[in-house]
Coordinates of C-alpha atoms in Angstrom, one line a residue:
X8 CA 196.3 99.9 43.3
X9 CA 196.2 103.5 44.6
X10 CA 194.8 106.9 44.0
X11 CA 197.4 109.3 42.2
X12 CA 197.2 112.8 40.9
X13 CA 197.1 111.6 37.6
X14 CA 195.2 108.7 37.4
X15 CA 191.7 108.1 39.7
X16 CA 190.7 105.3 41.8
X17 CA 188.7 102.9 39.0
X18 CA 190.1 105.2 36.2
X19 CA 193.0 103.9 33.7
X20 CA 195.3 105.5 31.7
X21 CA 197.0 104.0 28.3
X22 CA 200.2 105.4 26.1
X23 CA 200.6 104.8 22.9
X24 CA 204.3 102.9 21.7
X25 CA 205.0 103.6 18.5
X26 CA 208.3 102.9 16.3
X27 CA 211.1 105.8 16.8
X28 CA 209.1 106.9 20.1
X29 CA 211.2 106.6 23.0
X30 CA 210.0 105.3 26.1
X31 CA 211.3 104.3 29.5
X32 CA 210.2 101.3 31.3
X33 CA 210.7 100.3 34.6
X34 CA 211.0 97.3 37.0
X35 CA 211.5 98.1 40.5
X36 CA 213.0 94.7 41.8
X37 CA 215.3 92.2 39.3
X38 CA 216.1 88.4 40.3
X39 CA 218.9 86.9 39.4
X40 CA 217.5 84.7 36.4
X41 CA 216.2 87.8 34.6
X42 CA 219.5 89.7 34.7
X43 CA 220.6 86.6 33.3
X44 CA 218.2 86.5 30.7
X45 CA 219.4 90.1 29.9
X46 CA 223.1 89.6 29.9
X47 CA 222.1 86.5 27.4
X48 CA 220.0 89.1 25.1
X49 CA 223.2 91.5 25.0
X50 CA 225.7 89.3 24.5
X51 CA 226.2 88.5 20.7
X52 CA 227.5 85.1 21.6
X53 CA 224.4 84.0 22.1
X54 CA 223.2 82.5 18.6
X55 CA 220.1 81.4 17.1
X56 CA 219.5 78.0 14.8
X57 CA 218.0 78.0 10.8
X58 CA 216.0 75.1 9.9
X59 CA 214.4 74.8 6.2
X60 CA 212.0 72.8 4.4
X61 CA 211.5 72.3 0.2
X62 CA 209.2 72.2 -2.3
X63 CA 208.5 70.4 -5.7
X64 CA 209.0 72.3 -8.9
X65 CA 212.9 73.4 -9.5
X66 CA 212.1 77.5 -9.6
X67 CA 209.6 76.6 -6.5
X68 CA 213.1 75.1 -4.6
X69 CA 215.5 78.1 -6.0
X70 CA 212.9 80.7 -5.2
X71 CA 213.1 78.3 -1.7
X72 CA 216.9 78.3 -1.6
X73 CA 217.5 81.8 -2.5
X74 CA 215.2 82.6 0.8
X75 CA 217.4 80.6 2.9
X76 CA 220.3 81.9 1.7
X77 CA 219.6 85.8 2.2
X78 CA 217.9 84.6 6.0
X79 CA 221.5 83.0 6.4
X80 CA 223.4 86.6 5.3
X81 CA 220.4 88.9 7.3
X82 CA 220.8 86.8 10.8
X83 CA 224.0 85.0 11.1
X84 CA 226.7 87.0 12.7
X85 CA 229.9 84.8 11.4
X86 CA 232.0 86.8 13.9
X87 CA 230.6 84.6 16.4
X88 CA 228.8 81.6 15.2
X89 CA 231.1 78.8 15.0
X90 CA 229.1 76.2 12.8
X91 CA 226.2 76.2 11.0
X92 CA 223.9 73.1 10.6
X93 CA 222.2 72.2 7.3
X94 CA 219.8 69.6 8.2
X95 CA 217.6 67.6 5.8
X96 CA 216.2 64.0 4.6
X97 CA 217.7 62.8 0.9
X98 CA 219.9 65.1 -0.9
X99 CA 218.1 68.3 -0.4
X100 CA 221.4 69.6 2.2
X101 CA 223.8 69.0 -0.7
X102 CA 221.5 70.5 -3.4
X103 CA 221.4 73.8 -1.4
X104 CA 225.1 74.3 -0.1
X105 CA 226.2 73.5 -4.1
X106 CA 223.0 76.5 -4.9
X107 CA 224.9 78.5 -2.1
X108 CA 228.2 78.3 -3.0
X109 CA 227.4 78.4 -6.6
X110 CA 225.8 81.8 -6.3
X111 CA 228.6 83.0 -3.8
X112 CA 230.9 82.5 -6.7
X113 CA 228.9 84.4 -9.5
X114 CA 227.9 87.4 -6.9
X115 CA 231.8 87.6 -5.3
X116 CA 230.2 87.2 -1.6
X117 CA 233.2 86.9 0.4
X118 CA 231.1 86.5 3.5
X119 CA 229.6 83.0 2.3
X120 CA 232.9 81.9 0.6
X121 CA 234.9 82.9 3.6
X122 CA 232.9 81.0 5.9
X123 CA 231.9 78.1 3.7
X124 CA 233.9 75.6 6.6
X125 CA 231.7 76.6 9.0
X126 CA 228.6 75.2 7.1
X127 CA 228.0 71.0 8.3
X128 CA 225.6 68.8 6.5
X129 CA 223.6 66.7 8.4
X130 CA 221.2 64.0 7.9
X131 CA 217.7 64.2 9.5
X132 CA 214.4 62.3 8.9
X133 CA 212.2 65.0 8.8
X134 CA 212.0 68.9 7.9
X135 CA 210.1 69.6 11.0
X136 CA 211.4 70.9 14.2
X137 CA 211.2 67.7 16.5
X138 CA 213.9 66.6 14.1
X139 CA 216.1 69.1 15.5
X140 CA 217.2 66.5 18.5
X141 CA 217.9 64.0 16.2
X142 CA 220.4 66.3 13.9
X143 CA 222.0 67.9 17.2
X144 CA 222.5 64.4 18.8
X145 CA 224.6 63.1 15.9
X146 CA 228.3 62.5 17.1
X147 CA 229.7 64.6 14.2
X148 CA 227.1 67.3 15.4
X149 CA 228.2 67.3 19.1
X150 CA 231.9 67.2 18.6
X151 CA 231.4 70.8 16.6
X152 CA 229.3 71.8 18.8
X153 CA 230.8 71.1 22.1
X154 CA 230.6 74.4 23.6
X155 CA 226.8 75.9 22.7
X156 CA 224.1 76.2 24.7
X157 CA 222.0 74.0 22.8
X158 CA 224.3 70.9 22.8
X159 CA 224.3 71.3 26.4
X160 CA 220.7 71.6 26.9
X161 CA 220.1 68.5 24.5
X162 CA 223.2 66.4 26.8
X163 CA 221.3 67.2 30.3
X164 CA 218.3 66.1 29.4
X165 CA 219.3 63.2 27.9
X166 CA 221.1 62.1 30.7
X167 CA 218.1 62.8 32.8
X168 CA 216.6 60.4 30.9
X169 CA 218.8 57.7 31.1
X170 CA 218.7 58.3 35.1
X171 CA 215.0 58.3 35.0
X172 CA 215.6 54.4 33.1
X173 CA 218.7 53.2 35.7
X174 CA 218.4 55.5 38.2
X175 CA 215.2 56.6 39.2
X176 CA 216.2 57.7 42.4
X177 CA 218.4 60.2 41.2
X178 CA 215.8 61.6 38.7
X179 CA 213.2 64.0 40.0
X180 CA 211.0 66.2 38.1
X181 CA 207.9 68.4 39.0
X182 CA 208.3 71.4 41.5
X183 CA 207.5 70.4 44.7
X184 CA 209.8 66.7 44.5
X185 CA 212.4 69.0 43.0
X186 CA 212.4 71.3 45.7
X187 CA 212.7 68.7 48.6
X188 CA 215.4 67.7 46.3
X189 CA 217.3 70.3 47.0
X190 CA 216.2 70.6 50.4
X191 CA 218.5 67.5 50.7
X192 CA 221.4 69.9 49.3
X193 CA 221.3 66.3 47.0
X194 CA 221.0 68.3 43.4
X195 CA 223.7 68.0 40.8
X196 CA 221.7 69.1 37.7
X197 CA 218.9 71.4 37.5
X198 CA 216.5 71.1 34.1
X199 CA 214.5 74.6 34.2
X200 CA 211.9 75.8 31.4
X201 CA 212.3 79.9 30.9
X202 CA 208.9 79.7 30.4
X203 CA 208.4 79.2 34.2
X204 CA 209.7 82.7 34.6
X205 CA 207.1 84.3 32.9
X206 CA 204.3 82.9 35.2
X207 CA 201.8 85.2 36.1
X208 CA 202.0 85.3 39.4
X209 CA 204.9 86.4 41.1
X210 CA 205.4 84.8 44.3
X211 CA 205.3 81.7 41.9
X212 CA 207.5 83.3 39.8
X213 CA 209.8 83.9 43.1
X214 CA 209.7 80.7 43.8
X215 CA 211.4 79.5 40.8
X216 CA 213.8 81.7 41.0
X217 CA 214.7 80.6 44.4
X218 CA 215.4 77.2 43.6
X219 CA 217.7 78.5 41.0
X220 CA 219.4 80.5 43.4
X221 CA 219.8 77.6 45.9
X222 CA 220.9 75.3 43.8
X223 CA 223.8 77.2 42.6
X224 CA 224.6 78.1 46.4
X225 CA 224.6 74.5 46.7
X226 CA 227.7 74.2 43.7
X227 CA 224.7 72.3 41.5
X228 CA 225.0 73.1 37.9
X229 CA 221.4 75.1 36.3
X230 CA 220.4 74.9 32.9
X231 CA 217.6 77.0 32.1
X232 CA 216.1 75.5 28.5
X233 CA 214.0 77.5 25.9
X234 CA 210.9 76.9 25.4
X235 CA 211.0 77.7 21.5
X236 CA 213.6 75.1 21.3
X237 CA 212.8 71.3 20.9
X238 CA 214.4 70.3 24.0
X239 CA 212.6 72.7 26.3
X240 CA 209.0 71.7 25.2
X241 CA 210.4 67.9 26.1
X242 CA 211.1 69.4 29.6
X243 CA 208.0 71.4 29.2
X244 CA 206.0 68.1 29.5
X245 CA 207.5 67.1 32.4
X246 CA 206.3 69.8 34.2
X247 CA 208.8 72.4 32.9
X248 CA 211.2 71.6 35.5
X249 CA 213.6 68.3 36.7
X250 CA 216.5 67.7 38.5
X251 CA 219.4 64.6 38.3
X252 CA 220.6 64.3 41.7
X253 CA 224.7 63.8 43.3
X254 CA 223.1 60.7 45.7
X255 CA 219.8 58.3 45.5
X256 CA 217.3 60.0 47.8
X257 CA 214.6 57.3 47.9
X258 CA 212.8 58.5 50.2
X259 CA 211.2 61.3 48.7
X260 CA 209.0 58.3 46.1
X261 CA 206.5 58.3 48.7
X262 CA 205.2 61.8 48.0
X263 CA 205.0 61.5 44.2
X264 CA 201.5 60.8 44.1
X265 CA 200.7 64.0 46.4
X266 CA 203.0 66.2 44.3
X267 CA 201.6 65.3 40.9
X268 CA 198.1 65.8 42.3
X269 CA 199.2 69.1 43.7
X270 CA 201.2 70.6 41.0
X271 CA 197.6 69.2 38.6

């Protein structure tokens, strides 16, 4: 951008980063949705989900099942995850938790046996991720988890949906509608991909986090989905960004078309 002492106009300059090398880095303005993010990152109570798939041949599954099992004692903090969901289709949940268990008892691992409540069984018709909705909508799934981030996510956007079916009115999604939306102080729900965050251009960037701002000025409620997660790349394809609203603002149909061919 400018000429310094050490570095030339046209010139570049590169460090190396290398593991036990430490380094500072800098950021001269934060927003509020990336000190967010970093309050997230440090707080422990933030928790990741497992998911597992099988194979044919028995030593195949227990070479698959011992895998599972030391991912589940390397990454789950029990001092703050609450449940843990074993999803699968057939009997391929119970076949592991026995495995589990069984080799908790020959090893003595008090950390497995201790926590074996915490572990729920759930039925899912696939191995792959998209199933991940279906296993965290189940009622005995919600009632355990109640108070996580991802039951949360997976609530608002259903209910977006079922506004979007009996209400479309009070369902808005894409930036610009969004943000007339809220113009109309009218927004009780704000669906927000962190992916928009990472946009490469900052005023853009700035923008989103001004909505976010606003809204919560406005006593609207944000939730701000992962992208990694199955219910942020559903809000990823409707433009990453949606809104249920407190009143019908019908009004704002009439510039659908020009937002959608905008936001293209």
């Amino acid at each position: 951008i400018q000429e310094n002492e050490y570095v030339k106009m046209g010139a570049y300059h590169t460090i190396e980063l290398e593991p036990n090398r430490q380094f500072t880095l800098a950021k001269k303005q934060w927003d509020s949705v990336v000190l967010e993010r970093i309050e997230q990152a440090c707080d422990p109570a933030w928790s990741a989900d497992r998911k597992g798939n099988c194979s044919q041949h028995d030593r195949a599954l227990e070479r698959f099942y011992e895998q599972v099992v030391q991912a589940i004692q390397r990454h789950i903090n029990f001092e703050v995850v609450k449940c843990v969901l074993v999803a699968s289709p057939g009997f391929v949940r119970e076949q592991f938790c026995d495995y589990m268990f069984q080799q908790a008892v020959k090893t003595d691992n008090k950390l497995l046996l201790e926590n074996r409540s915490k572990f729920l069984q759930v039925h899912s018709s696939s191995g792959h991720k998209y199933a991940l909705k279906e296993a965290l909508c189940d009622p005995a799934v919600t009632s355990r988890l109640s108070d996580t981030k991802a039951a949360g996510e997976v609530k608002a956007l259903d209910d977006f949906y079922k506004m979007l079916q009996h209400e479309p009115d009070r369902a808005f999604y894409g930036l610009k509608h969004v943000e007339k939306a809220n113009e109309a102080m009218a927004i009780d729900t704000l669906l927000i991909s962190d992916e928009l965050f990472r946009h490469q251009d900052v005023a853009t960037r700035a923008r989103y986090v001004k909505l976010v701002d606003s809204v919560r000025d406005n006593m609207g409620t944000v939730r701000i989905f992962s992208s990694l997660h199955v219910s942020g790349e559903q809000l990823g394809q409707l433009t990453g960004v949606a809104a249920i609203l407190r009143f019908p603002v019908a009004e704002l149909s009439d510039h659908e078309d020009e937002s959608s061919s905008e936001e293209d």
